[in-house]
Amino acid sequence: MAQIWKGAPVAAALNEKTKAQAEALREKDVIPTLAIIRIGERPDDIAYETGACKRAAAVGVAVFQLVLSENASEQELEQTIYMVNDDPHIHGVLLLRPLPKTMNEERLVGLLAPEKDVDGITDGSLCGVFTGKKIGYAPCTAQACMEILEYYGVDCTGKKATVVGRSLVVGRPVAMMLMEKNATVTICHTRTKDLSQQMQQAEIVIAAAGRRGMFGADCFREGQLVLDVGIHFNEEGKMCGDVRTAEVEPIVEAITPVPGGVGAVTTAVLMSHVVQAAQKAHDF
Ligand code: NAP
């Protein structure tokens, strides 16, 4: 039976480190601060914001909530982004998305200063992930996968890793980060042939296809480490992932659960990015 790699202890360890770093900053009169920009009152945005505020308070990060009306113009959001970019007391920015359909999301995201892009959504941040240069921050979910591997003592060097998914939010950045850790990486997508074979040949599998319960026993073999990034809800409203865990658990060596796996680490990563941004802004 596989080890269940829960996200909670990974998040707790990361939070402890972030809290100590935030305290050290506060002793030097720097209050690490996250600005959250929300447009309108979408319940999922509010739920995410509430969770982020709670986590921030627990680790000593201050939050500045900026709420624009759902009818806000593109220009208003533009001004808000310039304002947070220019404010030296704000170290990180979380822009809740998707933006209203009337707005040019790509253009607006591009206005965000990469050094404050703690959510890893700008081209500058992705450039940093791909070049290895310290520009911006990695997308939190991709970074959460790496935090889990590190916490559970996985040395990626020389290991074969297969990433299913090539989105800019998860698949591509996590593939680059695995390569940075000296894994040999295969990236799969909808046009990949022999997907199950590609998955079976890997020692580390990152399942980020965004397809509920797509991967069953036929995609895995013994000895594998499986990170299930997918977030879905089944007919009974129960959260589940890309992997049919009950089927796969008896085969592989370790697997992250859904819920309580990768998703449990992402906000902790976000807060650690805010503190790092504050350290960098003040040359600490
Ligand atoms: P996405 O933008 O829809 O990308 C999915 C990727 O998977 C695409 O590259 C797609 O290939 C590939 N794919 C889809 N169906 C496939 C198939 N049948 N065979 C092979 N590849 C397939 O999704 P995403 O934003 O990366 O998110 C992926 C999953 O992670 C979603 O379930 C999402 O809810 C979840 N997620 C979780 C967290 C977290 O905190 N745990 C955070 C963000 C996202 P093509 O490029 O060829 O279309």
mmCIF file with all atom_site columns, C-alpha atoms in Angstrom, residues 60-273:
data_model
loop_
_atom_site.group_PDB
_atom_site.id
_atom_site.type_symbol
_atom_site.label_atom_id
_atom_site.label_alt_id
_atom_site.label_comp_id
_atom_site.label_asym_id
_atom_site.label_entity_id
_atom_site.label_seq_id
_atom_site.pdbx_PDB_ins_code
_atom_site.Cartn_x
_atom_site.Cartn_y
_atom_site.Cartn_z
_atom_site.occupancy
_atom_site.B_iso_or_equiv
_atom_site.pdbx_formal_charge
_atom_site.auth_seq_id
_atom_site.auth_comp_id
_atom_site.auth_asym_id
_atom_site.auth_atom_id
_atom_site.pdbx_PDB_model_num
ATOM 1   C CA . GLY A 1 60  ? 2.715   37.439 10.150  1.00 0.00 ? 60  GLY A CA 1
ATOM 2   C CA . VAL A 1 61  ? 2.006   38.714 6.647   1.00 0.00 ? 61  VAL A CA 1
ATOM 3   C CA . ALA A 1 62  ? -0.219  41.801 6.436   1.00 0.00 ? 62  ALA A CA 1
ATOM 4   C CA . VAL A 1 63  ? -2.938  41.891 3.795   1.00 0.00 ? 63  VAL A CA 1
ATOM 5   C CA . PHE A 1 64  ? -4.214  44.919 1.931   1.00 0.00 ? 64  PHE A CA 1
ATOM 6   C CA . GLN A 1 65  ? -7.559  44.043 0.310   1.00 0.00 ? 65  GLN A CA 1
ATOM 7   C CA . LEU A 1 66  ? -8.481  46.051 -2.769  1.00 0.00 ? 66  LEU A CA 1
ATOM 8   C CA . VAL A 1 67  ? -11.988 45.399 -4.029  1.00 0.00 ? 67  VAL A CA 1
ATOM 9   C CA . LEU A 1 68  ? -13.207 46.894 -7.293  1.00 0.00 ? 68  LEU A CA 1
ATOM 10  C CA . SER A 1 69  ? -16.842 46.823 -8.289  1.00 0.00 ? 69  SER A CA 1
ATOM 11  C CA . GLU A 1 70  ? -17.906 44.177 -10.774 1.00 0.00 ? 70  GLU A CA 1
ATOM 12  C CA . ASN A 1 71  ? -18.517 46.991 -13.260 1.00 0.00 ? 71  ASN A CA 1
ATOM 13  C CA . ALA A 1 72  ? -15.019 48.411 -12.819 1.00 0.00 ? 72  ALA A CA 1
ATOM 14  C CA . SER A 1 73  ? -13.380 49.572 -16.011 1.00 0.00 ? 73  SER A CA 1
ATOM 15  C CA . GLU A 1 74  ? -10.135 48.220 -17.393 1.00 0.00 ? 74  GLU A CA 1
ATOM 16  C CA . GLN A 1 75  ? -8.639  51.640 -16.666 1.00 0.00 ? 75  GLN A CA 1
ATOM 17  C CA . GLU A 1 76  ? -9.590  51.397 -12.982 1.00 0.00 ? 76  GLU A CA 1
ATOM 18  C CA . LEU A 1 77  ? -7.863  48.060 -12.661 1.00 0.00 ? 77  LEU A CA 1
ATOM 19  C CA . GLU A 1 78  ? -4.881  49.421 -14.561 1.00 0.00 ? 78  GLU A CA 1
ATOM 20  C CA . GLN A 1 79  ? -4.609  52.304 -12.061 1.00 0.00 ? 79  GLN A CA 1
ATOM 21  C CA . THR A 1 80  ? -4.889  49.863 -9.153  1.00 0.00 ? 80  THR A CA 1
ATOM 22  C CA . ILE A 1 81  ? -2.086  47.734 -10.576 1.00 0.00 ? 81  ILE A CA 1
ATOM 23  C CA . TYR A 1 82  ? 0.137   50.790 -11.050 1.00 0.00 ? 82  TYR A CA 1
ATOM 24  C CA . MET A 1 83  ? -0.659  51.843 -7.492  1.00 0.00 ? 83  MET A CA 1
ATOM 25  C CA . VAL A 1 84  ? 0.401   48.512 -5.946  1.00 0.00 ? 84  VAL A CA 1
ATOM 26  C CA . ASN A 1 85  ? 3.457   48.379 -8.218  1.00 0.00 ? 85  ASN A CA 1
ATOM 27  C CA . ASP A 1 86  ? 4.572   51.787 -6.946  1.00 0.00 ? 86  ASP A CA 1
ATOM 28  C CA . ASP A 1 87  ? 3.739   51.326 -3.263  1.00 0.00 ? 87  ASP A CA 1
ATOM 29  C CA . PRO A 1 88  ? 6.962   50.373 -1.421  1.00 0.00 ? 88  PRO A CA 1
ATOM 30  C CA . HIS A 1 89  ? 4.937   48.985 1.497   1.00 0.00 ? 89  HIS A CA 1
ATOM 31  C CA . ILE A 1 90  ? 3.354   46.335 -0.720  1.00 0.00 ? 90  ILE A CA 1
ATOM 32  C CA . HIS A 1 91  ? 5.688   43.445 -1.462  1.00 0.00 ? 91  HIS A CA 1
ATOM 33  C CA . GLY A 1 92  ? 3.436   40.955 -3.211  1.00 0.00 ? 92  GLY A CA 1
ATOM 34  C CA . VAL A 1 93  ? 0.263   41.101 -5.268  1.00 0.00 ? 93  VAL A CA 1
ATOM 35  C CA . LEU A 1 94  ? -2.443  38.489 -5.766  1.00 0.00 ? 94  LEU A CA 1
ATOM 36  C CA . LEU A 1 95  ? -4.743  39.389 -8.628  1.00 0.00 ? 95  LEU A CA 1
ATOM 37  C CA . LEU A 1 96  ? -7.811  37.167 -8.406  1.00 0.00 ? 96  LEU A CA 1
ATOM 38  C CA . ARG A 1 97  ? -8.739  35.710 -11.790 1.00 0.00 ? 97  ARG A CA 1
ATOM 39  C CA . PRO A 1 98  ? -10.358 35.164 -14.175 1.00 0.00 ? 98  PRO A CA 1
ATOM 40  C CA . LEU A 1 99  ? -10.910 38.862 -14.758 1.00 0.00 ? 99  LEU A CA 1
ATOM 41  C CA . PRO A 1 100 ? -14.290 39.934 -16.176 1.00 0.00 ? 100 PRO A CA 1
ATOM 42  C CA . LYS A 1 101 ? -14.636 38.959 -19.839 1.00 0.00 ? 101 LYS A CA 1
ATOM 43  C CA . THR A 1 102 ? -14.766 42.631 -20.837 1.00 0.00 ? 102 THR A CA 1
ATOM 44  C CA . MET A 1 103 ? -11.129 43.052 -19.743 1.00 0.00 ? 103 MET A CA 1
ATOM 45  C CA . ASN A 1 104 ? -7.974  42.173 -21.626 1.00 0.00 ? 104 ASN A CA 1
ATOM 46  C CA . GLU A 1 105 ? -6.509  39.840 -19.003 1.00 0.00 ? 105 GLU A CA 1
ATOM 47  C CA . GLU A 1 106 ? -3.223  39.223 -20.779 1.00 0.00 ? 106 GLU A CA 1
ATOM 48  C CA . ARG A 1 107 ? -2.501  42.940 -21.116 1.00 0.00 ? 107 ARG A CA 1
ATOM 49  C CA . LEU A 1 108 ? -3.459  43.713 -17.512 1.00 0.00 ? 108 LEU A CA 1
ATOM 50  C CA . VAL A 1 109 ? -1.453  40.835 -16.039 1.00 0.00 ? 109 VAL A CA 1
ATOM 51  C CA . GLY A 1 110 ? 1.484   42.107 -18.080 1.00 0.00 ? 110 GLY A CA 1
ATOM 52  C CA . LEU A 1 111 ? 1.361   45.404 -16.166 1.00 0.00 ? 111 LEU A CA 1
ATOM 53  C CA . LEU A 1 112 ? 2.098   43.725 -12.849 1.00 0.00 ? 112 LEU A CA 1
ATOM 54  C CA . ALA A 1 113 ? 5.680   44.170 -11.633 1.00 0.00 ? 113 ALA A CA 1
ATOM 55  C CA . PRO A 1 114 ? 7.351   40.715 -11.778 1.00 0.00 ? 114 PRO A CA 1
ATOM 56  C CA . GLU A 1 115 ? 9.160   41.354 -8.485  1.00 0.00 ? 115 GLU A CA 1
ATOM 57  C CA . LYS A 1 116 ? 5.727   41.608 -6.799  1.00 0.00 ? 116 LYS A CA 1
ATOM 58  C CA . ASP A 1 117 ? 4.177   38.763 -8.781  1.00 0.00 ? 117 ASP A CA 1
ATOM 59  C CA . VAL A 1 118 ? 4.076   36.273 -5.898  1.00 0.00 ? 118 VAL A CA 1
ATOM 60  C CA . ASP A 1 119 ? 1.456   34.165 -7.713  1.00 0.00 ? 119 ASP A CA 1
ATOM 61  C CA . GLY A 1 120 ? 3.743   33.600 -10.727 1.00 0.00 ? 120 GLY A CA 1
ATOM 62  C CA . ILE A 1 121 ? 1.352   34.790 -13.434 1.00 0.00 ? 121 ILE A CA 1
ATOM 63  C CA . THR A 1 122 ? 3.452   37.279 -15.413 1.00 0.00 ? 122 THR A CA 1
ATOM 64  C CA . ASP A 1 123 ? 5.702   36.484 -18.348 1.00 0.00 ? 123 ASP A CA 1
ATOM 65  C CA . GLY A 1 124 ? 8.562   37.804 -16.209 1.00 0.00 ? 124 GLY A CA 1
ATOM 66  C CA . SER A 1 125 ? 7.922   35.181 -13.526 1.00 0.00 ? 125 SER A CA 1
ATOM 67  C CA . LEU A 1 126 ? 7.675   32.386 -16.089 1.00 0.00 ? 126 LEU A CA 1
ATOM 68  C CA . CYS A 1 127 ? 10.856  33.655 -17.710 1.00 0.00 ? 127 CYS A CA 1
ATOM 69  C CA . GLY A 1 128 ? 12.514  33.298 -14.297 1.00 0.00 ? 128 GLY A CA 1
ATOM 70  C CA . VAL A 1 129 ? 11.346  29.689 -14.024 1.00 0.00 ? 129 VAL A CA 1
ATOM 71  C CA . PHE A 1 130 ? 12.568  28.822 -17.518 1.00 0.00 ? 130 PHE A CA 1
ATOM 72  C CA . THR A 1 131 ? 15.925  30.628 -17.408 1.00 0.00 ? 131 THR A CA 1
ATOM 73  C CA . GLY A 1 132 ? 16.727  29.912 -13.772 1.00 0.00 ? 132 GLY A CA 1
ATOM 74  C CA . LYS A 1 133 ? 17.239  33.663 -13.289 1.00 0.00 ? 133 LYS A CA 1
ATOM 75  C CA . LYS A 1 134 ? 15.684  35.049 -10.137 1.00 0.00 ? 134 LYS A CA 1
ATOM 76  C CA . ILE A 1 135 ? 12.956  37.071 -11.851 1.00 0.00 ? 135 ILE A CA 1
ATOM 77  C CA . GLY A 1 136 ? 9.533   36.963 -10.205 1.00 0.00 ? 136 GLY A CA 1
ATOM 78  C CA . TYR A 1 137 ? 8.128   33.801 -8.606  1.00 0.00 ? 137 TYR A CA 1
ATOM 79  C CA . ALA A 1 138 ? 7.131   30.337 -9.772  1.00 0.00 ? 138 ALA A CA 1
ATOM 80  C CA . PRO A 1 139 ? 3.397   29.580 -10.023 1.00 0.00 ? 139 PRO A CA 1
ATOM 81  C CA . CYS A 1 140 ? 2.356   28.438 -6.539  1.00 0.00 ? 140 CYS A CA 1
ATOM 82  C CA . THR A 1 141 ? 0.951   25.032 -7.561  1.00 0.00 ? 141 THR A CA 1
ATOM 83  C CA . ALA A 1 142 ? 4.086   24.074 -9.466  1.00 0.00 ? 142 ALA A CA 1
ATOM 84  C CA . GLN A 1 143 ? 6.196   25.198 -6.516  1.00 0.00 ? 143 GLN A CA 1
ATOM 85  C CA . ALA A 1 144 ? 3.905   23.249 -4.154  1.00 0.00 ? 144 ALA A CA 1
ATOM 86  C CA . CYS A 1 145 ? 4.738   20.040 -6.055  1.00 0.00 ? 145 CYS A CA 1
ATOM 87  C CA . MET A 1 146 ? 8.439   20.713 -5.576  1.00 0.00 ? 146 MET A CA 1
ATOM 88  C CA . GLU A 1 147 ? 7.938   21.484 -1.879  1.00 0.00 ? 147 GLU A CA 1
ATOM 89  C CA . ILE A 1 148 ? 6.183   18.129 -1.427  1.00 0.00 ? 148 ILE A CA 1
ATOM 90  C CA . LEU A 1 149 ? 8.994   16.220 -3.136  1.00 0.00 ? 149 LEU A CA 1
ATOM 91  C CA . GLU A 1 150 ? 11.570  18.006 -1.012  1.00 0.00 ? 150 GLU A CA 1
ATOM 92  C CA . TYR A 1 151 ? 9.676   17.519 2.254   1.00 0.00 ? 151 TYR A CA 1
ATOM 93  C CA . TYR A 1 152 ? 9.296   13.784 1.649   1.00 0.00 ? 152 TYR A CA 1
ATOM 94  C CA . GLY A 1 153 ? 13.013  13.493 0.896   1.00 0.00 ? 153 GLY A CA 1
ATOM 95  C CA . VAL A 1 154 ? 12.954  12.826 -2.843  1.00 0.00 ? 154 VAL A CA 1
ATOM 96  C CA . ASP A 1 155 ? 16.234  13.421 -4.643  1.00 0.00 ? 155 ASP A CA 1
ATOM 97  C CA . CYS A 1 156 ? 15.153  14.147 -8.217  1.00 0.00 ? 156 CYS A CA 1
ATOM 98  C CA . THR A 1 157 ? 18.654  13.792 -9.639  1.00 0.00 ? 157 THR A CA 1
ATOM 99  C CA . GLY A 1 158 ? 18.715  11.244 -12.431 1.00 0.00 ? 158 GLY A CA 1
ATOM 100 C CA . LYS A 1 159 ? 15.088  10.232 -11.895 1.00 0.00 ? 159 LYS A CA 1
ATOM 101 C CA . LYS A 1 160 ? 12.662  9.932  -14.776 1.00 0.00 ? 160 LYS A CA 1
ATOM 102 C CA . ALA A 1 161 ? 9.677   12.227 -14.324 1.00 0.00 ? 161 ALA A CA 1
ATOM 103 C CA . THR A 1 162 ? 6.556   12.386 -16.455 1.00 0.00 ? 162 THR A CA 1
ATOM 104 C CA . VAL A 1 163 ? 4.347   15.461 -16.254 1.00 0.00 ? 163 VAL A CA 1
ATOM 105 C CA . VAL A 1 164 ? 0.874   15.129 -17.750 1.00 0.00 ? 164 VAL A CA 1
ATOM 106 C CA . GLY A 1 165 ? -0.233  18.640 -18.713 1.00 0.00 ? 165 GLY A CA 1
ATOM 107 C CA . ARG A 1 166 ? 1.564   21.541 -20.347 1.00 0.00 ? 166 ARG A CA 1
ATOM 108 C CA . SER A 1 167 ? -0.317  24.564 -18.997 1.00 0.00 ? 167 SER A CA 1
ATOM 109 C CA . LEU A 1 168 ? 1.648   27.625 -17.922 1.00 0.00 ? 168 LEU A CA 1
ATOM 110 C CA . VAL A 1 169 ? 0.125   27.328 -14.446 1.00 0.00 ? 169 VAL A CA 1
ATOM 111 C CA . VAL A 1 170 ? 1.219   23.786 -13.651 1.00 0.00 ? 170 VAL A CA 1
ATOM 112 C CA . GLY A 1 171 ? 2.621   21.461 -16.323 1.00 0.00 ? 171 GLY A CA 1
ATOM 113 C CA . ARG A 1 172 ? 5.321   23.517 -17.980 1.00 0.00 ? 172 ARG A CA 1
ATOM 114 C CA . PRO A 1 173 ? 6.702   25.255 -14.892 1.00 0.00 ? 173 PRO A CA 1
ATOM 115 C CA . VAL A 1 174 ? 6.782   22.056 -12.821 1.00 0.00 ? 174 VAL A CA 1
ATOM 116 C CA . ALA A 1 175 ? 8.568   20.284 -15.687 1.00 0.00 ? 175 ALA A CA 1
ATOM 117 C CA . MET A 1 176 ? 11.218  23.031 -15.728 1.00 0.00 ? 176 MET A CA 1
ATOM 118 C CA . MET A 1 177 ? 11.576  22.906 -11.961 1.00 0.00 ? 177 MET A CA 1
ATOM 119 C CA . LEU A 1 178 ? 12.023  19.119 -12.025 1.00 0.00 ? 178 LEU A CA 1
ATOM 120 C CA . MET A 1 179 ? 14.674  19.527 -14.722 1.00 0.00 ? 179 MET A CA 1
ATOM 121 C CA . GLU A 1 180 ? 16.363  22.191 -12.601 1.00 0.00 ? 180 GLU A CA 1
ATOM 122 C CA . LYS A 1 181 ? 16.585  19.473 -9.923  1.00 0.00 ? 181 LYS A CA 1
ATOM 123 C CA . ASN A 1 182 ? 18.262  17.203 -12.501 1.00 0.00 ? 182 ASN A CA 1
ATOM 124 C CA . ALA A 1 183 ? 15.336  14.923 -13.291 1.00 0.00 ? 183 ALA A CA 1
ATOM 125 C CA . THR A 1 184 ? 14.899  13.679 -16.858 1.00 0.00 ? 184 THR A CA 1
ATOM 126 C CA . VAL A 1 185 ? 11.498  15.011 -17.795 1.00 0.00 ? 185 VAL A CA 1
ATOM 127 C CA . THR A 1 186 ? 8.826   13.970 -20.273 1.00 0.00 ? 186 THR A CA 1
ATOM 128 C CA . ILE A 1 187 ? 5.910   16.357 -20.798 1.00 0.00 ? 187 ILE A CA 1
ATOM 129 C CA . CYS A 1 188 ? 2.633   14.817 -22.015 1.00 0.00 ? 188 CYS A CA 1
ATOM 130 C CA . HIS A 1 189 ? -0.497  16.464 -23.431 1.00 0.00 ? 189 HIS A CA 1
ATOM 131 C CA . THR A 1 190 ? -3.584  15.674 -25.476 1.00 0.00 ? 190 THR A CA 1
ATOM 132 C CA . ARG A 1 191 ? -1.537  14.701 -28.562 1.00 0.00 ? 191 ARG A CA 1
ATOM 133 C CA . THR A 1 192 ? 0.816   12.374 -26.692 1.00 0.00 ? 192 THR A CA 1
ATOM 134 C CA . LYS A 1 193 ? 0.759   8.805  -27.970 1.00 0.00 ? 193 LYS A CA 1
ATOM 135 C CA . ASP A 1 194 ? 0.954   5.903  -25.517 1.00 0.00 ? 194 ASP A CA 1
ATOM 136 C CA . LEU A 1 195 ? 0.233   8.129  -22.532 1.00 0.00 ? 195 LEU A CA 1
ATOM 137 C CA . SER A 1 196 ? -0.009  5.255  -20.065 1.00 0.00 ? 196 SER A CA 1
ATOM 138 C CA . GLN A 1 197 ? 3.358   3.944  -21.266 1.00 0.00 ? 197 GLN A CA 1
ATOM 139 C CA . GLN A 1 198 ? 4.933   7.381  -20.808 1.00 0.00 ? 198 GLN A CA 1
ATOM 140 C CA . MET A 1 199 ? 3.546   7.447  -17.286 1.00 0.00 ? 199 MET A CA 1
ATOM 141 C CA . GLN A 1 200 ? 4.630   3.922  -16.421 1.00 0.00 ? 200 GLN A CA 1
ATOM 142 C CA . GLN A 1 201 ? 8.224   4.549  -17.445 1.00 0.00 ? 201 GLN A CA 1
ATOM 143 C CA . ALA A 1 202 ? 8.578   7.394  -14.925 1.00 0.00 ? 202 ALA A CA 1
ATOM 144 C CA . GLU A 1 203 ? 9.660   7.233  -11.305 1.00 0.00 ? 203 GLU A CA 1
ATOM 145 C CA . ILE A 1 204 ? 7.889   10.519 -10.550 1.00 0.00 ? 204 ILE A CA 1
ATOM 146 C CA . VAL A 1 205 ? 4.477   11.227 -12.106 1.00 0.00 ? 205 VAL A CA 1
ATOM 147 C CA . ILE A 1 206 ? 2.805   14.632 -11.926 1.00 0.00 ? 206 ILE A CA 1
ATOM 148 C CA . ALA A 1 207 ? -0.842  14.260 -12.964 1.00 0.00 ? 207 ALA A CA 1
ATOM 149 C CA . ALA A 1 208 ? -2.082  17.694 -14.062 1.00 0.00 ? 208 ALA A CA 1
ATOM 150 C CA . ALA A 1 209 ? -4.392  16.972 -16.988 1.00 0.00 ? 209 ALA A CA 1
ATOM 151 C CA . GLY A 1 210 ? -7.445  18.464 -15.302 1.00 0.00 ? 210 GLY A CA 1
ATOM 152 C CA . ARG A 1 211 ? -9.519  15.350 -16.157 1.00 0.00 ? 211 ARG A CA 1
ATOM 153 C CA . ARG A 1 212 ? -11.465 13.847 -13.278 1.00 0.00 ? 212 ARG A CA 1
ATOM 154 C CA . GLY A 1 213 ? -10.361 10.297 -12.441 1.00 0.00 ? 213 GLY A CA 1
ATOM 155 C CA . MET A 1 214 ? -8.615  9.867  -15.780 1.00 0.00 ? 214 MET A CA 1
ATOM 156 C CA . PHE A 1 215 ? -5.683  7.826  -14.518 1.00 0.00 ? 215 PHE A CA 1
ATOM 157 C CA . GLY A 1 216 ? -6.253  4.329  -13.156 1.00 0.00 ? 216 GLY A CA 1
ATOM 158 C CA . ALA A 1 217 ? -4.187  1.237  -12.410 1.00 0.00 ? 217 ALA A CA 1
ATOM 159 C CA . ASP A 1 218 ? -3.172  0.787  -16.069 1.00 0.00 ? 218 ASP A CA 1
ATOM 160 C CA . CYS A 1 219 ? -1.067  3.981  -15.972 1.00 0.00 ? 219 CYS A CA 1
ATOM 161 C CA . PHE A 1 220 ? 1.116   3.035  -13.011 1.00 0.00 ? 220 PHE A CA 1
ATOM 162 C CA . ARG A 1 221 ? 3.579   0.465  -11.714 1.00 0.00 ? 221 ARG A CA 1
ATOM 163 C CA . GLU A 1 222 ? 5.130   -0.261 -8.365  1.00 0.00 ? 222 GLU A CA 1
ATOM 164 C CA . GLY A 1 223 ? 7.784   2.057  -6.949  1.00 0.00 ? 223 GLY A CA 1
ATOM 165 C CA . GLN A 1 224 ? 6.354   5.264  -8.403  1.00 0.00 ? 224 GLN A CA 1
ATOM 166 C CA . LEU A 1 225 ? 5.866   8.591  -6.624  1.00 0.00 ? 225 LEU A CA 1
ATOM 167 C CA . VAL A 1 226 ? 2.627   10.205 -7.759  1.00 0.00 ? 226 VAL A CA 1
ATOM 168 C CA . LEU A 1 227 ? 1.542   13.807 -7.288  1.00 0.00 ? 227 LEU A CA 1
ATOM 169 C CA . ASP A 1 228 ? -2.100  14.369 -8.180  1.00 0.00 ? 228 ASP A CA 1
ATOM 170 C CA . VAL A 1 229 ? -2.658  18.047 -8.988  1.00 0.00 ? 229 VAL A CA 1
ATOM 171 C CA . GLY A 1 230 ? -6.215  17.733 -10.300 1.00 0.00 ? 230 GLY A CA 1
ATOM 172 C CA . ILE A 1 231 ? -9.104  19.332 -8.436  1.00 0.00 ? 231 ILE A CA 1
ATOM 173 C CA . HIS A 1 232 ? -12.604 18.186 -9.357  1.00 0.00 ? 232 HIS A CA 1
ATOM 174 C CA . PHE A 1 233 ? -15.918 17.424 -7.715  1.00 0.00 ? 233 PHE A CA 1
ATOM 175 C CA . ASN A 1 234 ? -17.772 14.197 -8.351  1.00 0.00 ? 234 ASN A CA 1
ATOM 176 C CA . GLU A 1 235 ? -21.538 13.720 -8.637  1.00 0.00 ? 235 GLU A CA 1
ATOM 177 C CA . GLU A 1 236 ? -21.874 13.642 -4.830  1.00 0.00 ? 236 GLU A CA 1
ATOM 178 C CA . GLY A 1 237 ? -19.985 16.934 -4.562  1.00 0.00 ? 237 GLY A CA 1
ATOM 179 C CA . LYS A 1 238 ? -16.897 15.202 -3.139  1.00 0.00 ? 238 LYS A CA 1
ATOM 180 C CA . MET A 1 239 ? -13.527 16.597 -4.147  1.00 0.00 ? 239 MET A CA 1
ATOM 181 C CA . CYS A 1 240 ? -11.305 14.283 -6.194  1.00 0.00 ? 240 CYS A CA 1
ATOM 182 C CA . GLY A 1 241 ? -8.291  14.404 -8.473  1.00 0.00 ? 241 GLY A CA 1
ATOM 183 C CA . ASP A 1 242 ? -7.034  13.235 -11.863 1.00 0.00 ? 242 ASP A CA 1
ATOM 184 C CA . VAL A 1 243 ? -6.017  9.874  -10.373 1.00 0.00 ? 243 VAL A CA 1
ATOM 185 C CA . ARG A 1 244 ? -8.418  7.124  -9.288  1.00 0.00 ? 244 ARG A CA 1
ATOM 186 C CA . THR A 1 245 ? -6.651  6.927  -5.941  1.00 0.00 ? 245 THR A CA 1
ATOM 187 C CA . ALA A 1 246 ? -8.369  3.826  -4.565  1.00 0.00 ? 246 ALA A CA 1
ATOM 188 C CA . GLU A 1 247 ? -7.239  1.862  -7.630  1.00 0.00 ? 247 GLU A CA 1
ATOM 189 C CA . VAL A 1 248 ? -3.710  3.249  -7.746  1.00 0.00 ? 248 VAL A CA 1
ATOM 190 C CA . GLU A 1 249 ? -2.863  3.311  -4.032  1.00 0.00 ? 249 GLU A CA 1
ATOM 191 C CA . PRO A 1 250 ? -2.217  -0.457 -3.795  1.00 0.00 ? 250 PRO A CA 1
ATOM 192 C CA . ILE A 1 251 ? 0.305   -0.249 -6.660  1.00 0.00 ? 251 ILE A CA 1
ATOM 193 C CA . VAL A 1 252 ? 2.567   2.791  -6.249  1.00 0.00 ? 252 VAL A CA 1
ATOM 194 C CA . GLU A 1 253 ? 5.049   3.735  -3.534  1.00 0.00 ? 253 GLU A CA 1
ATOM 195 C CA . ALA A 1 254 ? 3.572   7.118  -2.608  1.00 0.00 ? 254 ALA A CA 1
ATOM 196 C CA . ILE A 1 255 ? 0.674   9.305  -3.684  1.00 0.00 ? 255 ILE A CA 1
ATOM 197 C CA . THR A 1 256 ? -0.727  12.704 -2.699  1.00 0.00 ? 256 THR A CA 1
ATOM 198 C CA . PRO A 1 257 ? -4.416  12.649 -1.723  1.00 0.00 ? 257 PRO A CA 1
ATOM 199 C CA . VAL A 1 258 ? -7.169  14.896 -3.089  1.00 0.00 ? 258 VAL A CA 1
ATOM 200 C CA . PRO A 1 259 ? -8.268  16.774 -1.080  1.00 0.00 ? 259 PRO A CA 1
ATOM 201 C CA . GLY A 1 260 ? -5.384  17.417 1.309   1.00 0.00 ? 260 GLY A CA 1
ATOM 202 C CA . GLY A 1 261 ? -2.435  17.000 -1.042  1.00 0.00 ? 261 GLY A CA 1
ATOM 203 C CA . VAL A 1 262 ? -0.935  19.548 -3.446  1.00 0.00 ? 262 VAL A CA 1
ATOM 204 C CA . GLY A 1 263 ? -3.806  22.007 -2.911  1.00 0.00 ? 263 GLY A CA 1
ATOM 205 C CA . ALA A 1 264 ? -3.049  22.178 0.808   1.00 0.00 ? 264 ALA A CA 1
ATOM 206 C CA . VAL A 1 265 ? 0.422   23.574 0.123   1.00 0.00 ? 265 VAL A CA 1
ATOM 207 C CA . THR A 1 266 ? -0.276  26.357 -2.411  1.00 0.00 ? 266 THR A CA 1
ATOM 208 C CA . THR A 1 267 ? -1.281  29.146 0.007   1.00 0.00 ? 267 THR A CA 1
ATOM 209 C CA . ALA A 1 268 ? 1.748   28.377 2.178   1.00 0.00 ? 268 ALA A CA 1
ATOM 210 C CA . VAL A 1 269 ? 3.887   28.818 -0.947  1.00 0.00 ? 269 VAL A CA 1
ATOM 211 C CA . LEU A 1 270 ? 2.159   32.123 -1.706  1.00 0.00 ? 270 LEU A CA 1
ATOM 212 C CA . MET A 1 271 ? 2.996   33.468 1.757   1.00 0.00 ? 271 MET A CA 1
ATOM 213 C CA . SER A 1 272 ? 6.594   32.314 1.518   1.00 0.00 ? 272 SER A CA 1
ATOM 214 C CA . HIS A 1 273 ? 6.831   34.241 -1.764  1.00 0.00 ? 273 HIS A CA 1
#
